[in-house]
Short mmCIF file of C-alpha atoms and ligand atoms in Angstrom, two decimals:
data_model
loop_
_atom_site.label_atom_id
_atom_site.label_comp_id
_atom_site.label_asym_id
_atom_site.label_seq_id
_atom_site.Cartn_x
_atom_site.Cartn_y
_atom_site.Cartn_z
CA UNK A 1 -136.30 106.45 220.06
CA UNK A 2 -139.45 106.56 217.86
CA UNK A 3 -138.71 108.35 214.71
CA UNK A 4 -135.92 107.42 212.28
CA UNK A 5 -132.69 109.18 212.58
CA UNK A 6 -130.81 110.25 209.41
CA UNK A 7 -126.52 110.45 209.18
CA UNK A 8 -124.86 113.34 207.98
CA UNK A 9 -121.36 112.64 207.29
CA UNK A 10 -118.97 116.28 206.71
CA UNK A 11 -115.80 115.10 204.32
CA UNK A 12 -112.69 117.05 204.85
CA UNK A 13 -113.66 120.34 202.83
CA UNK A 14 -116.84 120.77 204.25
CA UNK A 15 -114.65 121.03 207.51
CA UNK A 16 -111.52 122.67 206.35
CA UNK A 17 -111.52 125.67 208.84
CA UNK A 18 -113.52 127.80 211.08
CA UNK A 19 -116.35 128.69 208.36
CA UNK A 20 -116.80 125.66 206.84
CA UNK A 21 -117.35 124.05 210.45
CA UNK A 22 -119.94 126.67 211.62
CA UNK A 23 -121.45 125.79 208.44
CA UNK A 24 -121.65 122.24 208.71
CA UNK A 25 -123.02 122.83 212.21
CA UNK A 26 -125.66 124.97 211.06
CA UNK A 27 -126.68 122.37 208.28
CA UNK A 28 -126.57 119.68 211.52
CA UNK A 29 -129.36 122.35 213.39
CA UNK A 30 -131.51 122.56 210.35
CA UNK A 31 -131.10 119.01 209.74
CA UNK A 32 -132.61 118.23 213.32
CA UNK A 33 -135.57 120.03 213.16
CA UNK A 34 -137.11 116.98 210.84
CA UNK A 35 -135.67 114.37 212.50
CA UNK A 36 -133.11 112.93 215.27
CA UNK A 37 -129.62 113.01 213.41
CA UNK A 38 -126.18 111.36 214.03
CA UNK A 39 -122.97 113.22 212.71
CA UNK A 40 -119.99 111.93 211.45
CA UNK A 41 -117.01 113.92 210.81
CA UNK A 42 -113.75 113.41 208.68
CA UNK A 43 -110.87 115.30 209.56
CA UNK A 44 -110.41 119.07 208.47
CA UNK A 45 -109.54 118.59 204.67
CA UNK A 46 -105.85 117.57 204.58
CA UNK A 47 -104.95 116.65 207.73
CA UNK A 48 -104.23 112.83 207.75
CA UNK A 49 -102.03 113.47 204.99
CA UNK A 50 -100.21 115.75 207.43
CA UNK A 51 -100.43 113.09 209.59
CA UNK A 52 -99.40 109.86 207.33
CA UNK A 53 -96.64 112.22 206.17
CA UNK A 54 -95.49 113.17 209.72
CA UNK A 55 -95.32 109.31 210.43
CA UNK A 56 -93.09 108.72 207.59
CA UNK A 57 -90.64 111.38 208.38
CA UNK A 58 -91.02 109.93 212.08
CA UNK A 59 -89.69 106.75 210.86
CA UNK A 60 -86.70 108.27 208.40
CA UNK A 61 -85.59 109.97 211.60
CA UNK A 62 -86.50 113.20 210.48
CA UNK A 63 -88.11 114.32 213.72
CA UNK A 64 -87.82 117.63 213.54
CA UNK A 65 -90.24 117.71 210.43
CA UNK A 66 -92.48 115.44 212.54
CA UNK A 67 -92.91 117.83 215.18
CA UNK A 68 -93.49 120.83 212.92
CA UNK A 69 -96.43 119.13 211.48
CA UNK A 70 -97.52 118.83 215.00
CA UNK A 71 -96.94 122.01 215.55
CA UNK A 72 -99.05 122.76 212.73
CA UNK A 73 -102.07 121.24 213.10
CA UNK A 74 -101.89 121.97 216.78
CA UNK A 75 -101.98 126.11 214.94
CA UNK A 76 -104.83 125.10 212.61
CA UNK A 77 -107.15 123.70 214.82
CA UNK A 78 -106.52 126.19 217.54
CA UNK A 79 -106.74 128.90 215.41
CA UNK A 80 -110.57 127.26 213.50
CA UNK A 81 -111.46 127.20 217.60
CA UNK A 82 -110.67 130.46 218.59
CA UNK A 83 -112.41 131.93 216.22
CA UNK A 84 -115.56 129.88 217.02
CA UNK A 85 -115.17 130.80 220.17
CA UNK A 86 -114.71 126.96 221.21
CA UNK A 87 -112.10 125.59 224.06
CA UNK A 88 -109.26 123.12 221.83
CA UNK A 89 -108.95 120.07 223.69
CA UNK A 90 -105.40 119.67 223.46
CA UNK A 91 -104.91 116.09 224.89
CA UNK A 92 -104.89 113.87 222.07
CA UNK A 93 -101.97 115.88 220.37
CA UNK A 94 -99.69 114.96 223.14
CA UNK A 95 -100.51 111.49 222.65
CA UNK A 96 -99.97 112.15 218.86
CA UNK A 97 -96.36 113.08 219.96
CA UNK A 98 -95.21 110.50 221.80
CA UNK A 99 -96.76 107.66 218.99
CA UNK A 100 -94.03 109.77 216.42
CA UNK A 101 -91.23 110.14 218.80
CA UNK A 102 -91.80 106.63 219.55
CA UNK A 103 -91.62 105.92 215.84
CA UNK A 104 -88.56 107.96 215.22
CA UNK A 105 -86.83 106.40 218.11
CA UNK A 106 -87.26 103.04 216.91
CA UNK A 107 -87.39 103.37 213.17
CA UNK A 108 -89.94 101.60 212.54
CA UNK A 109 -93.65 102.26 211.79
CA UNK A 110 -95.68 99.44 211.81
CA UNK A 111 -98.76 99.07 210.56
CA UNK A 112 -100.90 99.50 213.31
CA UNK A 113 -98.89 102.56 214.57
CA UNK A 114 -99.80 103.88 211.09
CA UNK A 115 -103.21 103.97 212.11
CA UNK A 116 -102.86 105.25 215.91
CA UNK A 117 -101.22 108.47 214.06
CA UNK A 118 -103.70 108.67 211.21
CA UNK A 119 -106.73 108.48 214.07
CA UNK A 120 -106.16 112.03 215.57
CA UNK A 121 -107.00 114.34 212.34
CA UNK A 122 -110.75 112.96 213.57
CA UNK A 123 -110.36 112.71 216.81
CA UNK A 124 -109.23 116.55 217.03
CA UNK A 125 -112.22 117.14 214.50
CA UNK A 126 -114.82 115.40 216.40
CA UNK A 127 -114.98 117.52 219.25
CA UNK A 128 -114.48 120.62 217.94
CA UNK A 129 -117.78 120.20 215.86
CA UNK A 130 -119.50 118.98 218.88
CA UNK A 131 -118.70 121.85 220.62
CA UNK A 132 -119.76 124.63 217.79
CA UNK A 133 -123.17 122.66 217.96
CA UNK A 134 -123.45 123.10 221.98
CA UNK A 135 -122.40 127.22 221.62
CA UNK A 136 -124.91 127.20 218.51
CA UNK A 137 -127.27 126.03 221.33
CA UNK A 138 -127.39 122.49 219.75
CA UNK A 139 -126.57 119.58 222.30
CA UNK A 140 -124.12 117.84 220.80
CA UNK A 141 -121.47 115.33 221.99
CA UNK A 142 -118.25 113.64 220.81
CA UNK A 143 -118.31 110.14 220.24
CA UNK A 144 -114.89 108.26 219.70
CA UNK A 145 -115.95 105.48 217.36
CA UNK A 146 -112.98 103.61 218.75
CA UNK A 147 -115.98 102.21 222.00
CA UNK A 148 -118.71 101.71 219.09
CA UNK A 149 -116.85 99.68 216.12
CA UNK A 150 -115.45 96.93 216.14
CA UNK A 151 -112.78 96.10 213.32
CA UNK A 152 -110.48 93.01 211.99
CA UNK A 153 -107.02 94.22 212.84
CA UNK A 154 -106.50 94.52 208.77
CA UNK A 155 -104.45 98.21 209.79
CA UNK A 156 -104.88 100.63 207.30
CA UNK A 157 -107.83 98.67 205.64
CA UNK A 158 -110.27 96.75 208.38
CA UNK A 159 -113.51 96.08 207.99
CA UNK A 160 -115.85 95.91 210.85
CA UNK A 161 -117.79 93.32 212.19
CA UNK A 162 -121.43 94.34 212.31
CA UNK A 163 -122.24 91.24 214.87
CA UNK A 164 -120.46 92.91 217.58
CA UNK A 165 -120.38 96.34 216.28
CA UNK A 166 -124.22 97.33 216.10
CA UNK A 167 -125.38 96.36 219.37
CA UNK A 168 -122.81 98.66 220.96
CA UNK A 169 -123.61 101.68 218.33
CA UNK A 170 -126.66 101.18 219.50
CA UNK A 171 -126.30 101.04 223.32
CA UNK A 172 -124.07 104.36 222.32
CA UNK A 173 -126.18 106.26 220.60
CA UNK A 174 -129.53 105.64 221.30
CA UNK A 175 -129.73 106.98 224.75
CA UNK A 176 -127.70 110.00 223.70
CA UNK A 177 -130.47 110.45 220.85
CA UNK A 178 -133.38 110.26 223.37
CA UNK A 179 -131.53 112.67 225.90
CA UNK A 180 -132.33 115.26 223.08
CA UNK A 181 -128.38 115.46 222.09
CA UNK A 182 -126.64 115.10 218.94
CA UNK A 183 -123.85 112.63 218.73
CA UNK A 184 -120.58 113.91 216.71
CA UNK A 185 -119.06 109.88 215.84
CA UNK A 186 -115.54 110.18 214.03
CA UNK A 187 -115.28 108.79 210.88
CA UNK A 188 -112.66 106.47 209.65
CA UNK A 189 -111.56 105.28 212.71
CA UNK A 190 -112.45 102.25 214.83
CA UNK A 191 -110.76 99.26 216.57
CA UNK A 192 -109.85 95.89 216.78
CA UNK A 193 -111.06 92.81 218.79
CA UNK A 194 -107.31 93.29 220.61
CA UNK A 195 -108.29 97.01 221.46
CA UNK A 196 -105.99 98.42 218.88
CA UNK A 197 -106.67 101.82 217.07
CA UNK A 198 -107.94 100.56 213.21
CA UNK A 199 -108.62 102.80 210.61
CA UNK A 200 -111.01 101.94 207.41
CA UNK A 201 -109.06 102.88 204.64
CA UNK A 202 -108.78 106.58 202.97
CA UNK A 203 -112.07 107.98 202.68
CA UNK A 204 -113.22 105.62 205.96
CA UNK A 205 -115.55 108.55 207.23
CA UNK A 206 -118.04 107.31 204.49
CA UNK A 207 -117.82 103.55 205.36
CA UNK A 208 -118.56 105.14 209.27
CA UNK A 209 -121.68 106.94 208.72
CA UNK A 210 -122.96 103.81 206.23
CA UNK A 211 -122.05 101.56 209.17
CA UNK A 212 -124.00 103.89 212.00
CA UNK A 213 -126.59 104.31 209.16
CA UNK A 214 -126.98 100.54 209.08
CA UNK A 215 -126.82 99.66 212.28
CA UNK A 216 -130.15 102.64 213.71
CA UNK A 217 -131.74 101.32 210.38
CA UNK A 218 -131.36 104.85 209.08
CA UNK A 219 -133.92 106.78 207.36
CA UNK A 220 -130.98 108.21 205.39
CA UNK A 221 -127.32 108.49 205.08
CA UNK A 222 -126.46 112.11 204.04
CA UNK A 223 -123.12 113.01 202.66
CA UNK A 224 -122.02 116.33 202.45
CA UNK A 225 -119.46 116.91 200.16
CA UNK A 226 -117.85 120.49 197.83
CA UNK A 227 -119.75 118.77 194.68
CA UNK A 228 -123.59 119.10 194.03
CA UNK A 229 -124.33 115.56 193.42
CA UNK A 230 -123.84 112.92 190.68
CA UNK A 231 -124.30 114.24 187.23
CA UNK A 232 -125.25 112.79 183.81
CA UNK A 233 -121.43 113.17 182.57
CA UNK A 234 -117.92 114.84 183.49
CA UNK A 235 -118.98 118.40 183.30
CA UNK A 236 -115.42 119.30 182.29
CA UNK A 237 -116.07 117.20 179.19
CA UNK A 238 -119.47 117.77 178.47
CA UNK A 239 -121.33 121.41 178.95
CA UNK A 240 -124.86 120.26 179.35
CA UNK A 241 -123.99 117.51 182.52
CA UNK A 242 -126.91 117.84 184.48
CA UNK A 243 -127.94 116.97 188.04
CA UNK A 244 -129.55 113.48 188.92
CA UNK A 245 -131.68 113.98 191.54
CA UNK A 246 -131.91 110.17 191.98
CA UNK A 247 -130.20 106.77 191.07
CA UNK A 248 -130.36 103.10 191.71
CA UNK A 249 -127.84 101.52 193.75
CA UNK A 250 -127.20 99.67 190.28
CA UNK A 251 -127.10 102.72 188.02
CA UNK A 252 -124.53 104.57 190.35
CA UNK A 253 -122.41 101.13 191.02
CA UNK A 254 -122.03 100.90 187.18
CA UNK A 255 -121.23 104.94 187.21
CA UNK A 256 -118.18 104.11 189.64
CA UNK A 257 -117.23 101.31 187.71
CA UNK A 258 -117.21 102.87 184.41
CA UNK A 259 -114.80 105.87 185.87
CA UNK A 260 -117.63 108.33 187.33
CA UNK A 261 -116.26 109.43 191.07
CA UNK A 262 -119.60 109.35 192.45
CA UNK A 263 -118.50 107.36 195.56
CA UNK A 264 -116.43 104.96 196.70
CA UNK A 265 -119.22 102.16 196.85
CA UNK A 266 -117.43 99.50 198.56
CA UNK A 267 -116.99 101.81 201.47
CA UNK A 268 -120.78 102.25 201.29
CA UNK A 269 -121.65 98.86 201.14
CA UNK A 270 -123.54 98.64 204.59
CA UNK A 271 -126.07 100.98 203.91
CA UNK A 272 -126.69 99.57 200.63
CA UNK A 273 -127.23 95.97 201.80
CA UNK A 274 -129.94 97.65 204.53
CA UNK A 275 -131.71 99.34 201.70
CA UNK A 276 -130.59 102.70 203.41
CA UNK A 277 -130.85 105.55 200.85
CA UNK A 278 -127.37 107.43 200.68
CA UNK A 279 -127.81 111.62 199.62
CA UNK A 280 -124.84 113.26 198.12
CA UNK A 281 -125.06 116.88 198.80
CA UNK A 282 -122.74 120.04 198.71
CA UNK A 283 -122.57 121.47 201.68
CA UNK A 284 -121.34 124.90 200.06
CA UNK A 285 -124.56 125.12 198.08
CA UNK A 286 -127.26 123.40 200.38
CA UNK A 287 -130.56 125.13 198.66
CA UNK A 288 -129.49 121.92 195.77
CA UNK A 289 -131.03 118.85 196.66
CA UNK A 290 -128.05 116.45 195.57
CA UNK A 291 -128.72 112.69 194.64
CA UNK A 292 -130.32 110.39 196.23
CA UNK A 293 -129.09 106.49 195.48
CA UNK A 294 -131.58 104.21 196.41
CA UNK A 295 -133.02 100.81 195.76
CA UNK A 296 -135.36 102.39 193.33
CA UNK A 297 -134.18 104.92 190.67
CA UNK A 298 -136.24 107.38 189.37
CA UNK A 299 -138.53 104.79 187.53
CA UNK A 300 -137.84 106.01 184.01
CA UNK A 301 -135.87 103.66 181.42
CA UNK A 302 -133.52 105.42 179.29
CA UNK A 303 -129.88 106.43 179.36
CA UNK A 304 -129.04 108.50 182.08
CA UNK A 305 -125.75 108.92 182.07
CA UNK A 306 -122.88 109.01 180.22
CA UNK A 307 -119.38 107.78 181.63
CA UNK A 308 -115.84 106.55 180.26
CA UNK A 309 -112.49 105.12 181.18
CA UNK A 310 -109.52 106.45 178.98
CA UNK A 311 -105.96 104.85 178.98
CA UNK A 312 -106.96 101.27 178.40
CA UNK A 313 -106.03 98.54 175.84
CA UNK A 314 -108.36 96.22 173.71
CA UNK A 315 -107.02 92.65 173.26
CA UNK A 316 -108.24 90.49 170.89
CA UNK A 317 -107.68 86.72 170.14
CA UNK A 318 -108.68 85.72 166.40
CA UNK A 319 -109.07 82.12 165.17
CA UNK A 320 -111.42 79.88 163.37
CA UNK A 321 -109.73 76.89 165.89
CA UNK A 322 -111.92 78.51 169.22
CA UNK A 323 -115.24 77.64 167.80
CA UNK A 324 -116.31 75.39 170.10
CA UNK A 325 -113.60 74.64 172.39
CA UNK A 326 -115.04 74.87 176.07
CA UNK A 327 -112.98 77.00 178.50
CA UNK A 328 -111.07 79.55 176.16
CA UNK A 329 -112.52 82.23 178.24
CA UNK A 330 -112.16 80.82 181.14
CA UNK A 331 -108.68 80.44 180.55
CA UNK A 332 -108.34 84.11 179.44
CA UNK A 333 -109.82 85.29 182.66
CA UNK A 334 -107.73 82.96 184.90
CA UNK A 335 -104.51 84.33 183.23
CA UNK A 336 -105.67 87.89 184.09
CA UNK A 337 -106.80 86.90 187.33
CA UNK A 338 -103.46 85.46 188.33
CA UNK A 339 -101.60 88.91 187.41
CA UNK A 340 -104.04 90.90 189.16
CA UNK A 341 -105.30 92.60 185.90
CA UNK A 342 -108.69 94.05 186.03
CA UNK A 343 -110.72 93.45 182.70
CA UNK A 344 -113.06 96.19 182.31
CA UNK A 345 -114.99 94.84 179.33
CA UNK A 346 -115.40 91.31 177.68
CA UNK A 347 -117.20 90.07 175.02
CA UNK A 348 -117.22 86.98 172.79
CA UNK A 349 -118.93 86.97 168.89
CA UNK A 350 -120.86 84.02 168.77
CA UNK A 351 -118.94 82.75 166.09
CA UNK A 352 -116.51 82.23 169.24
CA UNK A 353 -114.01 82.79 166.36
CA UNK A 354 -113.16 86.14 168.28
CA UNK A 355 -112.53 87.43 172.23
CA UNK A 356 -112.23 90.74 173.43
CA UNK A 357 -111.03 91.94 176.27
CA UNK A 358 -110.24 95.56 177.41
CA UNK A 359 -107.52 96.23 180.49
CA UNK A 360 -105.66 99.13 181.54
CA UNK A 361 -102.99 100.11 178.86
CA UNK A 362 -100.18 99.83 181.55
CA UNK A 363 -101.01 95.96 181.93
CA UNK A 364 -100.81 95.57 178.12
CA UNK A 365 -97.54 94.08 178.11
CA UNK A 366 -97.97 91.61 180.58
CA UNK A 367 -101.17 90.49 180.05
CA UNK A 368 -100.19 89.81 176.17
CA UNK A 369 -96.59 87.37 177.52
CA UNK A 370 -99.39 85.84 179.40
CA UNK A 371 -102.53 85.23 176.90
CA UNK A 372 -99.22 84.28 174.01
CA UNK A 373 -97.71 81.83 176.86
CA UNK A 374 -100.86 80.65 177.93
CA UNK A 375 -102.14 79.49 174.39
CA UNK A 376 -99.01 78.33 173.29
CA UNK A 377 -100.38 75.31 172.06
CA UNK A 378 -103.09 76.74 170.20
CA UNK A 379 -100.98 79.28 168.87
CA UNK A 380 -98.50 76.34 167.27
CA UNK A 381 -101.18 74.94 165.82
CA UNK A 382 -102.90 77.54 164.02
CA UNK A 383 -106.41 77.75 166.04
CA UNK A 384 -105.66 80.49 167.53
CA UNK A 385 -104.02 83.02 165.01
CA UNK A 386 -102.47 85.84 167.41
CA UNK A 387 -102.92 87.64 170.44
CA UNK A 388 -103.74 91.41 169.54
CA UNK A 389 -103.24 94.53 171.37
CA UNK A 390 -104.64 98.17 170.43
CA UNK A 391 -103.67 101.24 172.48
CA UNK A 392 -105.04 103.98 173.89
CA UNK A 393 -108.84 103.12 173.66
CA UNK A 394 -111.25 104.13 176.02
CA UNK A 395 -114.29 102.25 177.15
CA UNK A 396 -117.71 104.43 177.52
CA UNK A 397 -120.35 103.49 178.76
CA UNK A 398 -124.36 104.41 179.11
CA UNK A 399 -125.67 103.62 182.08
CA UNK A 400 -129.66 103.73 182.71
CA UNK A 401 -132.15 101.89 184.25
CA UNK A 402 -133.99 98.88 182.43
CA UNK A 403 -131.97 99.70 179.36
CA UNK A 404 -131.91 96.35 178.37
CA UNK A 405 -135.17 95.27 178.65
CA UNK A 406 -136.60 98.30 176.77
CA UNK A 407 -136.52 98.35 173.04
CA UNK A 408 -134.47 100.41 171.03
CA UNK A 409 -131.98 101.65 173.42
CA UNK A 410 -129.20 100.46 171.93
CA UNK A 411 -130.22 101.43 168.41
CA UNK A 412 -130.24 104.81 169.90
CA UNK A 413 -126.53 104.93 171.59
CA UNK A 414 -125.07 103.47 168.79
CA UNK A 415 -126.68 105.92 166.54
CA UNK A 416 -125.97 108.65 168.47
CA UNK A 417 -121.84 107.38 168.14
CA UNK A 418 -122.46 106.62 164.32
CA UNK A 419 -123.36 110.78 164.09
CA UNK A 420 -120.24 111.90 165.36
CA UNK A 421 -118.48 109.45 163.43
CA UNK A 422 -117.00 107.15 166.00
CA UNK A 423 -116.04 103.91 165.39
CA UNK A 424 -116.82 101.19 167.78
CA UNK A 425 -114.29 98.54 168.59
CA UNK A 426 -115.90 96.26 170.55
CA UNK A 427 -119.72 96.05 172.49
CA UNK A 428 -120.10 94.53 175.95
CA UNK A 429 -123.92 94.74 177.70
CA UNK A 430 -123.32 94.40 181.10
CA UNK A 431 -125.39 91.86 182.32
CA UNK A 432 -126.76 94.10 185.09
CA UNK A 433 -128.69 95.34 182.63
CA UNK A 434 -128.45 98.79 183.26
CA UNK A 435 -125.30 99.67 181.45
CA UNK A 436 -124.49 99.51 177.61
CA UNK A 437 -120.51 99.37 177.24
CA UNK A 438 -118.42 99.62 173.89
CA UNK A 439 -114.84 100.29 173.13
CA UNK A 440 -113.77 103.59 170.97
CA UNK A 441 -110.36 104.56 169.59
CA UNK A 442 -108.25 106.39 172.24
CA UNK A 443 -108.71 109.94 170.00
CA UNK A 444 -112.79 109.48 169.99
CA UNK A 445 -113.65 108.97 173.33
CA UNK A 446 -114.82 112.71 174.15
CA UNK A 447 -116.47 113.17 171.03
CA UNK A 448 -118.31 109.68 171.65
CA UNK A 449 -119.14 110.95 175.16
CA UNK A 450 -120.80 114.60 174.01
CA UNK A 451 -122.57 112.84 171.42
CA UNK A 452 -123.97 110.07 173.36
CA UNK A 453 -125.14 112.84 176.12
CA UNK A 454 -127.09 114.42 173.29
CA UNK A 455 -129.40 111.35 173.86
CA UNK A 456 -129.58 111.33 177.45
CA UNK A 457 -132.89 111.40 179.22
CA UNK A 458 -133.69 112.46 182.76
N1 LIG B 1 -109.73 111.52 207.01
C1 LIG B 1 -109.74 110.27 206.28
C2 LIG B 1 -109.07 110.45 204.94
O1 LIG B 1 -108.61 111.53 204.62
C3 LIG B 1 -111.08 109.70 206.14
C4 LIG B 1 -112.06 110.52 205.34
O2 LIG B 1 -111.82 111.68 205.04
O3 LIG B 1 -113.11 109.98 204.99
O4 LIG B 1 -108.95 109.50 204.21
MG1 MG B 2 -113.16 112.15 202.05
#
């Protein structure tokens, strides 16, 4: 194989019935013409929770309701392949039955049987694409990921082992590629050392095409999705959200952090560490070139975007007795650590006469019993004065590039919140540089968000 191949992953809309497949099959066609390409398919939107539900009722004894759901996606993906004109392999559906019979028999659903039921919404998927691609005159096979990755046995949540895994993805798929045919891998499934049936969490058809992407060395990983790409804010907050046609890995990590649903990065992970640029594009609007993530942004410094996480709480300890005292924070963080509480912003005046720390409001009363029990001492002896909590704030964020190293940045977000009046709690930079984080009052946040777009530059 001489020329690069790229991987275009179709999430579950982009495959939700007969259209949307012929679509993504025509997209596969045009994407071939420019270069050899691997496909990865999710299963048609909503089946594996059919599937996960089926299980469950499996297990209550509610077999019956099981079986309908068979019955039911047995209907859909008959009917998506009749009118494609496509034979349904019916097979794996019987298989499918037994695993939830077996399940209902016993009462019991384990873990890993979880997984051999979730498998078949891309399993059935899979080939059905495949074969739209070989009437469209496209070679195309289906390629059960279960004989190319190789998992933990972590069921429900594995993670693959790219030692063993990308020789045999590439012993797959390379001859396929140089016979001139398309491979059609399922997503989200693979399987462990013990030969098990693993599946990579929800969403698992992205952390498949990263891994295939990974191990050809990719020129691309494409991901076709219903949404045009990543944009400079929530568009249902802010009217003039606009397209960004490319990101750092950095810029769109911070994004996700700081609430933006641009993708679930540790599932893309793979890619990223190979450099591999990742595409988000809609597949119901193609002519739009989506975003690219790469390595390298789009080489301008600035803010370009705008994100923000509502429903959180600011927590502040006060006291003149911190000032020098080595391993206050450290403590903080180790007391939130041990409950599991994510802090989403920290910062610490110089002074040291003041921490800040902002979690989810639903952790506020815990995390306050813990900070109170935790500095006890201090507390008793007047160092540290109290342990503060203010709810609902949110924390935004601007996210760009450089914006740290590049003067006047932050004169200009802070400006741009001091216009519409907002008062900022708290400031965190995020040592990544490329994010500037502060904390507003739970009623600001969208008014700090549509004023901090108006400074935006892309
Ligand atoms: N079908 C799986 C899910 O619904 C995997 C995916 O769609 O990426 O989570
Ligand atoms: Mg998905």
């Amino acid at each position: 194989m001489s020329r690069a191949v790229a991987i275009h992953k179709f999430g579950g809309t982009s495959l939700g019935d007969a259209s949307r497949i012929r679509n993504a099959a025509r997209l596969l066609a045009a994407a071939r013409r420019r270069r050899p390409v691997v496909a990865v398919a999710s299963a048609m939107g909503g089946v594996t929770d059919v599937l996960l539900q089926a299980a469950r009722d499996a297990e209550r004894g509610r077999i019956g309701l099981a079986r309908k759901a068979v019955d039911a996606l047995k209907a859909r993906h008959a009917a998506a392949a009749r009118e494609l004109g496509v034979r349904f392999e019916e097979a794996p559906l019987r298989e499918l039955s037994a695993a939830l019979e077996g399940v209902s028999l016993l009462r019991e659903r384990t873990a890993r049987v979880t997984d051999l039921v979730s498998s078949f919404g891309e399993r059935l998927s899979s080939p059905l694409l495949a074969a739209v691609l070989a009437k469209a005159g496209v070679p195309a096979r289906a390629v059960d990921a279960r004989d190319i990755l190789v998992t933990d046995d972590r069921h429900g949540a594995a993670t693959c082992d790219r030692k063993r895994s990308d020789p045999r993805v590439r012993r797959k798929l390379k001859p396929i590629l140089a016979a001139g045919i398309l491979p059609v891998v399922t997503g989200f499934i693979a399987r462990s050392v013990k030969g098990e049936t693993t599946t990579l969490g929800r969403s698992g058809s992205d952390t498949t095409a990263a891994l295939l992407g990974a191990a050809l060395s990719a020129h691309e990983v494409v991901i076709w999705t219903d949404v045009d790409g990543v944009l400079s804010a929530d568009p249902r907050l802010v009217r003039g959200a606009r397209l960004l046609p490319r990101l750092s890995y950095r810029e769109a990590a911070e994004m996700t952090y700081f609430g933006a649903k641009v993708l679930h990065f540790p599932a893309v992970l793979p890619a990223i560490a190979e450099g591999i640029p990742l595409v988000i594009r809609n597949s119901f609007r193609p002519e739009i070139r989506g975003t690219t993530i790469a390595a390298k942004g789009d080489g301008t410094k600035g803010i370009h975007a705008v994100t923000a996480v509502p429903g959180m709480c600011l927590l502040s300890l006060d006291g003149r007795g911190m000032t020098g005292v080595p391993g206050i924070a450290a403590r903080v963080f180790s007391a939130t650590a041990r409950l599991g509480v994510s802090v989403v912003m920290f910062s610490q005046a110089s002074s040291e006469q003041n921490i800040a720390l902002v979690i989810p409001e639903g952790d506020r009363a815990r995390t306050v019993a813990a900070l109170e029990q935790e500095f006890r001492w201090e507390r008793l002896t007047g160092s540290i004065d109290s342990v503060n909590a203010r709810a609902p704030i949110a924390v935004v964020a601007a996210v760009g590039e450089g914006m740290r190293g590049t003067p006047g940045i932050a004169a200009k977000v802070f400006a741009a919140v001091a216009r519409a009046k907002v008062n900022v709690e708290s400031i965190a930079q995020g040592s990544s540089e490329c994010n500037i984080s502060f904390a507003v009052d739970g009623k600001d946040w969208v008014r700090a968000v549509r004023a901090l777009h108006r400074v935006v530059s892309i």
